[in-house]
PDB file of C-alpha atoms in Angstrom:
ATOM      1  CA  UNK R   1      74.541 108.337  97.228  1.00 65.00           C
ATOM      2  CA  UNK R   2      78.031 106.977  98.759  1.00 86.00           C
ATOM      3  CA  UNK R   3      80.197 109.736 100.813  1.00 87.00           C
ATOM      4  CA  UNK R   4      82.759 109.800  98.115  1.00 91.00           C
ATOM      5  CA  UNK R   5      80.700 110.810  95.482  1.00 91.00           C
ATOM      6  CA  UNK R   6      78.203 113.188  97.990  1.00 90.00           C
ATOM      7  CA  UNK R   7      81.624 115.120  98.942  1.00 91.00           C
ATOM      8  CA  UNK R   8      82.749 114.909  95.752  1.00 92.00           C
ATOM      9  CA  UNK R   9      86.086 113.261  96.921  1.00 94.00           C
ATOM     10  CA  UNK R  10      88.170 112.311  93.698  1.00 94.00           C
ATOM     11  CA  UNK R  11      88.191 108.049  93.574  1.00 94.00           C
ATOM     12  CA  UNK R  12      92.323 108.656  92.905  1.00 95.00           C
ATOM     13  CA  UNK R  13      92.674 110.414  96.001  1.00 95.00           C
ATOM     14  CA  UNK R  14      95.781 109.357  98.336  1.00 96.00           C
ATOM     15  CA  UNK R  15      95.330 111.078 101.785  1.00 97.00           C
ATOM     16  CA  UNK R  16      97.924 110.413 104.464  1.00 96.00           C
ATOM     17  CA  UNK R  17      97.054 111.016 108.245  1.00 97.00           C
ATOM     18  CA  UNK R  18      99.505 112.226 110.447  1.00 96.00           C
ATOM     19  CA  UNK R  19     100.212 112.755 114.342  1.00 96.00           C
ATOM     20  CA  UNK R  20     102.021 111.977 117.082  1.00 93.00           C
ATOM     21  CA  UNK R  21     101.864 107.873 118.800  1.00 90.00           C
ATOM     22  CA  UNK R  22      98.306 108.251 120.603  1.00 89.00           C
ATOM     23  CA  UNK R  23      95.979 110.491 118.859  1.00 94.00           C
ATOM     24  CA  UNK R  24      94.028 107.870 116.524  1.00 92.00           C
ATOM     25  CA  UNK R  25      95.138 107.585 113.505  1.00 94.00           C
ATOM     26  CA  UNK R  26      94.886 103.882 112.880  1.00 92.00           C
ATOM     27  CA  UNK R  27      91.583 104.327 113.740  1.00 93.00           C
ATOM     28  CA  UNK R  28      90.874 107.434 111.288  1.00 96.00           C
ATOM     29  CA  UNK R  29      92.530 105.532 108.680  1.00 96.00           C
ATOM     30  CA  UNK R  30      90.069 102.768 108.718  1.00 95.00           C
ATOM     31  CA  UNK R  31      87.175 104.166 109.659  1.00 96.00           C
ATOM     32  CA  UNK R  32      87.996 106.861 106.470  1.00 96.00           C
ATOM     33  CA  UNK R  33      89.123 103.666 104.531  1.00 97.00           C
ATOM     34  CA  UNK R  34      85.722 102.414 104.992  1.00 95.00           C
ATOM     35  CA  UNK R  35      83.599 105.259 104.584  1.00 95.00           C
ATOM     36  CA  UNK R  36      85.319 106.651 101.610  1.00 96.00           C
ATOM     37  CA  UNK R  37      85.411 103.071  99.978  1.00 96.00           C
ATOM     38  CA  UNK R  38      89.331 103.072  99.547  1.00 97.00           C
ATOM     39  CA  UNK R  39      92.053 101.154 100.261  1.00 97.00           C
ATOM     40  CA  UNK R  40      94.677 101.725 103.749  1.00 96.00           C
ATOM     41  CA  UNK R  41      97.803 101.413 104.401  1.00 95.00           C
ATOM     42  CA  UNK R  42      99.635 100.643 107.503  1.00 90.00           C
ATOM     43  CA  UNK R  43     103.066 100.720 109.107  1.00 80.00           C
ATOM     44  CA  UNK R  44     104.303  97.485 109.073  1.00 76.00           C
ATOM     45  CA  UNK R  45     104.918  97.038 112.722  1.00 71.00           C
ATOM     46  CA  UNK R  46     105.396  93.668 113.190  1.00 72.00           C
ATOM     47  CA  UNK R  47     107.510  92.822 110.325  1.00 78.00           C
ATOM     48  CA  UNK R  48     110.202  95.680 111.812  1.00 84.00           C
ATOM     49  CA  UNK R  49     112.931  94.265 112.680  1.00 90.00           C
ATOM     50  CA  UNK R  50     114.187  96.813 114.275  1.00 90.00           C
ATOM     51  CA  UNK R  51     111.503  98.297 116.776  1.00 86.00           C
ATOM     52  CA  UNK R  52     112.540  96.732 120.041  1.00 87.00           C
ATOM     53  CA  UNK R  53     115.551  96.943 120.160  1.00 91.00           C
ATOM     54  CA  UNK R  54     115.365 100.454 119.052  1.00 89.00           C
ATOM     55  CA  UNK R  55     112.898 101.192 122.164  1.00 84.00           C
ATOM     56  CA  UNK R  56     115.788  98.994 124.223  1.00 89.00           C
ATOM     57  CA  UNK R  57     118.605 101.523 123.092  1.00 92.00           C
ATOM     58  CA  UNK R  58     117.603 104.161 121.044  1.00 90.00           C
ATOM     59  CA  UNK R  59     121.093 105.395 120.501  1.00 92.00           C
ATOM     60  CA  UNK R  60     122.549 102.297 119.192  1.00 94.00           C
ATOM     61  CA  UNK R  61     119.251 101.656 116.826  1.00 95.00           C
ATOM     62  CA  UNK R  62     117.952 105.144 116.203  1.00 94.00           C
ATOM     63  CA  UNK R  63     119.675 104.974 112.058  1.00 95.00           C
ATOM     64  CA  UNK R  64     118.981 101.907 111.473  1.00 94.00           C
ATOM     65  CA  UNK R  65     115.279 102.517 112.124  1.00 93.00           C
ATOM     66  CA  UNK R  66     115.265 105.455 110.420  1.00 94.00           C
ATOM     67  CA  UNK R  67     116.789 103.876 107.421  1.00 95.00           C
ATOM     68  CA  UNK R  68     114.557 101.045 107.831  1.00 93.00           C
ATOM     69  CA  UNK R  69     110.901 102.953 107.921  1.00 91.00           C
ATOM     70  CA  UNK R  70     112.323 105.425 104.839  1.00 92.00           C
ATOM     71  CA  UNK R  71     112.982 102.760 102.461  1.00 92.00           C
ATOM     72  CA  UNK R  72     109.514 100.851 103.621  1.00 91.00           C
ATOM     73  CA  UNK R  73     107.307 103.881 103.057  1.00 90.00           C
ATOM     74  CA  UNK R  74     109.103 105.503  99.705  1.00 90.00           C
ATOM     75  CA  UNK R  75     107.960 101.836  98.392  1.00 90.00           C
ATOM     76  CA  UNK R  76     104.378 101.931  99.878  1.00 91.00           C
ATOM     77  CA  UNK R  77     104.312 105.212  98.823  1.00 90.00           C
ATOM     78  CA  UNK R  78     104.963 104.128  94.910  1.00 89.00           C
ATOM     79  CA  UNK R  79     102.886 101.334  95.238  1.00 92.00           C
ATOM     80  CA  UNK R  80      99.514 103.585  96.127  1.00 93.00           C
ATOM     81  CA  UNK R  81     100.144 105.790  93.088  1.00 91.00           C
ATOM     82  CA  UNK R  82     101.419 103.061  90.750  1.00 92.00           C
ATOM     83  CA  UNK R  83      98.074 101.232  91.830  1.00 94.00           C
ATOM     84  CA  UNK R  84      95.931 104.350  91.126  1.00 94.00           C
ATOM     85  CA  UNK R  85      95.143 106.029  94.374  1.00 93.00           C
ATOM     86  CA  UNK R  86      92.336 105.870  96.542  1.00 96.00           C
ATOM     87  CA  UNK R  87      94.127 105.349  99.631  1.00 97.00           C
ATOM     88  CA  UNK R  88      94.128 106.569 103.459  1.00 97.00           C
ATOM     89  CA  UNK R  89      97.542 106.053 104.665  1.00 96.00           C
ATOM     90  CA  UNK R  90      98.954 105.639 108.889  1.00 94.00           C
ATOM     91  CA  UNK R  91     101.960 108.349 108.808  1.00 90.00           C
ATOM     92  CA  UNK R  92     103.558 109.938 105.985  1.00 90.00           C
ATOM     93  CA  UNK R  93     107.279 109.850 104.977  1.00 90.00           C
ATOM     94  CA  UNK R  94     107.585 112.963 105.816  1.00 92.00           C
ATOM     95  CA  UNK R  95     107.058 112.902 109.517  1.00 92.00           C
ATOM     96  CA  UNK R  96     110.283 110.450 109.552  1.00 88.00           C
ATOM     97  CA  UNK R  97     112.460 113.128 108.829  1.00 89.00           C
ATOM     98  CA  UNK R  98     111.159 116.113 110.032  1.00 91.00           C
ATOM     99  CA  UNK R  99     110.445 114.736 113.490  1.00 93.00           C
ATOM    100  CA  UNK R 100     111.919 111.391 114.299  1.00 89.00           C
ATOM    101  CA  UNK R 101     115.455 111.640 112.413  1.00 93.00           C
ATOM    102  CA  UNK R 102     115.690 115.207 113.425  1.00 93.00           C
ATOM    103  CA  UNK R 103     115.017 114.211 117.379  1.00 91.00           C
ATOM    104  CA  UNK R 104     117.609 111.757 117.708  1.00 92.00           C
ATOM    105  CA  UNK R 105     120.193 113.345 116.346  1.00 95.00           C
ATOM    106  CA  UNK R 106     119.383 116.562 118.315  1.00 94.00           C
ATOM    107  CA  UNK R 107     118.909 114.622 120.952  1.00 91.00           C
ATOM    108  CA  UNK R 108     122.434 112.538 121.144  1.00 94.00           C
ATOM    109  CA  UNK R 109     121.016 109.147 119.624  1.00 93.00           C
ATOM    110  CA  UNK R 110     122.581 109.722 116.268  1.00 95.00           C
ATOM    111  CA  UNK R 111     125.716 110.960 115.183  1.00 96.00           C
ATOM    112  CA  UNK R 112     126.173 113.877 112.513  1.00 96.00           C
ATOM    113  CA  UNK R 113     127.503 111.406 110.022  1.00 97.00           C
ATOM    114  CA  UNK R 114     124.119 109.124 110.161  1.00 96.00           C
ATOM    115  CA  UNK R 115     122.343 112.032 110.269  1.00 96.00           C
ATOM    116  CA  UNK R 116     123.632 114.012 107.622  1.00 96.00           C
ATOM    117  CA  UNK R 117     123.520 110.215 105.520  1.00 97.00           C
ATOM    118  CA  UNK R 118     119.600 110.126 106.278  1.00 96.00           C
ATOM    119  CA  UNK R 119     119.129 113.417 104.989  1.00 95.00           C
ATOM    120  CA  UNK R 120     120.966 113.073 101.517  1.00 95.00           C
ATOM    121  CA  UNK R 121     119.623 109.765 101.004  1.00 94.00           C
ATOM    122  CA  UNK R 122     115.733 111.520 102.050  1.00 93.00           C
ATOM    123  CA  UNK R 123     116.363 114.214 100.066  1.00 92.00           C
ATOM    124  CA  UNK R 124     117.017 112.015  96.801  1.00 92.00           C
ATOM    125  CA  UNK R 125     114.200 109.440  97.077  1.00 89.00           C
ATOM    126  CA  UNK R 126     111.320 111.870  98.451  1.00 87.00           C
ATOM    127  CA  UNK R 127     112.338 115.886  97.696  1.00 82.00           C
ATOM    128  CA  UNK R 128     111.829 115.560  93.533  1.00 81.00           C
ATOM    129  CA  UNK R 129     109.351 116.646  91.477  1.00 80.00           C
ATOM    130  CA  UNK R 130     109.135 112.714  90.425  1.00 80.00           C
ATOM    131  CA  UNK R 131     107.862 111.644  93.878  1.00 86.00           C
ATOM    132  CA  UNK R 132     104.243 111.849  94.093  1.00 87.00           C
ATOM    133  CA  UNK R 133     102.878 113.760  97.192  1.00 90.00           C
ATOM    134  CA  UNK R 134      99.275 113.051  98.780  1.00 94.00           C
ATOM    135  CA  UNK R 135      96.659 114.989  97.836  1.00 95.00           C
ATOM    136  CA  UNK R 136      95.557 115.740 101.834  1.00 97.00           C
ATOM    137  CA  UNK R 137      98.028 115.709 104.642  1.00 97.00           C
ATOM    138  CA  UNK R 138      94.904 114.812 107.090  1.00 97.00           C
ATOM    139  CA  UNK R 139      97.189 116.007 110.549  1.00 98.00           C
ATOM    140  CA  UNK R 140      95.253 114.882 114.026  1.00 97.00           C
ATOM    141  CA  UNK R 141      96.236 116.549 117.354  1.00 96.00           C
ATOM    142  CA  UNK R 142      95.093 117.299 121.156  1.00 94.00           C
ATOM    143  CA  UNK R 143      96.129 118.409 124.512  1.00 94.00           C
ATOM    144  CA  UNK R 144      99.150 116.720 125.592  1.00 93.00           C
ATOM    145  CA  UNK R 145      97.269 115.366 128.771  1.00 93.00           C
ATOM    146  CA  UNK R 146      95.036 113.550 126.959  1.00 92.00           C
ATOM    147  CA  UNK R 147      97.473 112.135 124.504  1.00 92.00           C
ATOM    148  CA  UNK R 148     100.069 110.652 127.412  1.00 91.00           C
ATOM    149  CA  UNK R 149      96.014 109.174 128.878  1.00 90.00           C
ATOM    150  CA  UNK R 150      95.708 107.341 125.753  1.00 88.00           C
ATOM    151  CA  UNK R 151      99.179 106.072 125.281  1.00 88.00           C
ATOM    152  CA  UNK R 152      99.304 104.898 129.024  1.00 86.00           C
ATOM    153  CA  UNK R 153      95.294 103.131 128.434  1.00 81.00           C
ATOM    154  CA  UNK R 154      96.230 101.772 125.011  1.00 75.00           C
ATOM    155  CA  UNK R 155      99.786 102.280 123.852  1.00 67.00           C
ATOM    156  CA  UNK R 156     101.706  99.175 122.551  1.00 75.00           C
ATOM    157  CA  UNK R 157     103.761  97.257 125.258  1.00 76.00           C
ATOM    158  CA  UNK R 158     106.584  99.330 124.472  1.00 76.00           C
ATOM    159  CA  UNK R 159     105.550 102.505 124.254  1.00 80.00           C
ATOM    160  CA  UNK R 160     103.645 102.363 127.652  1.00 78.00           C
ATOM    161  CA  UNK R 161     107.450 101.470 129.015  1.00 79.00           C
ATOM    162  CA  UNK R 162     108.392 104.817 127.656  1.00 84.00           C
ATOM    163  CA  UNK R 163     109.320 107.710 129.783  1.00 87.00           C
ATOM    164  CA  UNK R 164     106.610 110.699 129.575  1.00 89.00           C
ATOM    165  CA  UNK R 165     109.571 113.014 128.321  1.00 90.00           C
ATOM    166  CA  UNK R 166     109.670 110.783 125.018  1.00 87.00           C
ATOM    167  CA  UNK R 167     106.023 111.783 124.419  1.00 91.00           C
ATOM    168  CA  UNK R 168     106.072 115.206 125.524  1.00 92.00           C
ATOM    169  CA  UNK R 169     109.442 115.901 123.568  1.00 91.00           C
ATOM    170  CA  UNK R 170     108.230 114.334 120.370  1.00 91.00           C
ATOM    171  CA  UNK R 171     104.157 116.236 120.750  1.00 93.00           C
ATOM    172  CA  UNK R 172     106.094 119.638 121.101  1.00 94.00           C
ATOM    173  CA  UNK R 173     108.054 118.414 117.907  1.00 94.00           C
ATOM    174  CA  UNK R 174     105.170 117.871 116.031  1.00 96.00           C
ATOM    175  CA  UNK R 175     103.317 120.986 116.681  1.00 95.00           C
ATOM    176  CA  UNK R 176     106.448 122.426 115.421  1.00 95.00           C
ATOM    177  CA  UNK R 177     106.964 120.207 111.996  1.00 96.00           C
ATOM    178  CA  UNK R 178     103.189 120.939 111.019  1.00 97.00           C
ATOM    179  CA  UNK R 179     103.439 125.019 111.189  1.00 95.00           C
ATOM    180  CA  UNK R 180     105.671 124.976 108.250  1.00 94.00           C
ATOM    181  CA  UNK R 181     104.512 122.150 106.166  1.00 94.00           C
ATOM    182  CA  UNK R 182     103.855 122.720 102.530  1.00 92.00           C
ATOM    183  CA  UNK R 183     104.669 119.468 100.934  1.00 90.00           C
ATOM    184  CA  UNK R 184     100.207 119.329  99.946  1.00 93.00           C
ATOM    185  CA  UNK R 185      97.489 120.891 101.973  1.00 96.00           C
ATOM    186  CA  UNK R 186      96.978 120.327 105.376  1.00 97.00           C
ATOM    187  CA  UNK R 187      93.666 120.070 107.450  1.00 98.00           C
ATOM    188  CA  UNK R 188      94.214 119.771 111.015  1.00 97.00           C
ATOM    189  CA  UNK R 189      91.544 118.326 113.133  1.00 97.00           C
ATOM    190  CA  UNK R 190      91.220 118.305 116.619  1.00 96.00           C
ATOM    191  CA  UNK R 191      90.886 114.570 118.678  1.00 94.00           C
ATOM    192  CA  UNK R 192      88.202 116.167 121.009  1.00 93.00           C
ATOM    193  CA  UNK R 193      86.156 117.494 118.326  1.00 94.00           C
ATOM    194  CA  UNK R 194      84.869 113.723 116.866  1.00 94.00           C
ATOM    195  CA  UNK R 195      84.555 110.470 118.442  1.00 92.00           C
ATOM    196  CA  UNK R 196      84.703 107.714 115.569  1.00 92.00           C
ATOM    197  CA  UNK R 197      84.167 104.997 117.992  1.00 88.00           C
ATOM    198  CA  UNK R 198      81.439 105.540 119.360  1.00 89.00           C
ATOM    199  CA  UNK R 199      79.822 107.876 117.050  1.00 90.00           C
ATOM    200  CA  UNK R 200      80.339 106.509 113.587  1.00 82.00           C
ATOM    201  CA  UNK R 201      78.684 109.196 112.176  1.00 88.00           C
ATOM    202  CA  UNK R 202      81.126 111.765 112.829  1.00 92.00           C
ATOM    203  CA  UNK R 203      82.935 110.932 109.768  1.00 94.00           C
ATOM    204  CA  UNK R 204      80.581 112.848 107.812  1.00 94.00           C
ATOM    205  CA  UNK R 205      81.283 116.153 109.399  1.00 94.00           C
ATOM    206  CA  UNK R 206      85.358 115.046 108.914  1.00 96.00           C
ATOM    207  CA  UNK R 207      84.521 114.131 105.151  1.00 96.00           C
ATOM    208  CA  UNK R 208      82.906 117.636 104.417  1.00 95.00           C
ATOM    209  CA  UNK R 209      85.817 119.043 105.494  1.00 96.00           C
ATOM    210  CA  UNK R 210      88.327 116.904 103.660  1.00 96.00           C
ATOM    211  CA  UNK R 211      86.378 117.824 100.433  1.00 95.00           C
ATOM    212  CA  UNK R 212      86.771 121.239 101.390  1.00 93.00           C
ATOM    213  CA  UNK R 213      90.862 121.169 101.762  1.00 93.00           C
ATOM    214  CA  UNK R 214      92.199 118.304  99.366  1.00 89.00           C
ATOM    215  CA  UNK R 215      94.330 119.007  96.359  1.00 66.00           C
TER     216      UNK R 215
END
């Protein structure tokens, strides 16, 4: 019997993972991908054309980033559902605007115009009773120490080039965002507690629990 079907996971199922730059999740999302026998999707990172120069000036670039990854994910996001589920998905929409736009603007990098443009436009594309929501809002997250050890051992180019106060200011965000939450459930799992690569069968453990929490 498959892991789906022992869990009783529905084959529809769209489950989005979710935490700050370091704590996994590309690696969650296939390893779940593969376990579950469903489909990912990624961030389109190399296609963006406006990542570095955003990391080069994040004031200048900060909106049109922003803009950028919410019109990029609403479509991914219809595409899943209009396809018929059964995905694992790197980052939700919804971290975009409750951390990342909300950051830079409090932050300086983006004016109150942008800002209050991002929200409006967010608001009309994702906060509807038309938008389809995941089923599991699978949310990853660890000591901050061993985050900023993982970023500095395997972080993109650009993000090792960060300062630490990026990193810190953007984990304390995070563990802010998830407390209130309520767009689906949530089921919060700690980085320390499994190691997927080099214990591949510590997805079973992570799969009981899913089955236990999703929608």
């Amino acid at each position: 019997m498959d892991l789906r079907t022992k869990f009783n996971i529905p084959s529809n199922a769209v489950i989005a993972i979710a935490g700050t730059v370091g704590v996994g999740k590309s690696t969650m999302t296939r390893t779940l991908a593969e376990a579950l026998g469903f489909k990912t999707s990624f961030e389109k990172v190399d296609a963006n054309p406006y990542l570095d120069l955003f990391y080069q000036d994040f004031e200048r670039w900060s909106f049109h980033l922003q803009i950028y990854f919410l019109a990029e994910r609403f479509k991914e996001q219809k595409r899943m559902f209009e396809q018929g589920g059964g995905f694992i998905q790197d980052r939700s929409i919804y971290e975009d605007t409750g951390i990342f736009a909300k950051m830079h603007y409090e932050i300086g990098n983006m004016t109150e115009t942008d800002y209050e443009t991002y929200i409006n436009l967010f608001e009309a594309m994702v906060m509807t009773p038309y938008f389809p929501h995941p089923d599991l809002l699978l949310y990853l997250e660890g000591p901050l120490e061993d985050i900023l050890q993982r970023i500095h051992l395997r972080g993109r180019p650009m993000e090792q080039q960060t300062p630490d106060s990026y990193w810190i200011e953007m984990h304390e965000r995070y563990e802010k965002w998830i407390e209130s939450f309520d767009a689906c459930p949530v089921l919060r799992l700690n980085i320390n507690d499994y190691d997927l690569i080099n214990d591949s069968s510590s997805i079973n453990s992570i799969i009981e629990q899913i089955s236990k929490h999703i929608k």
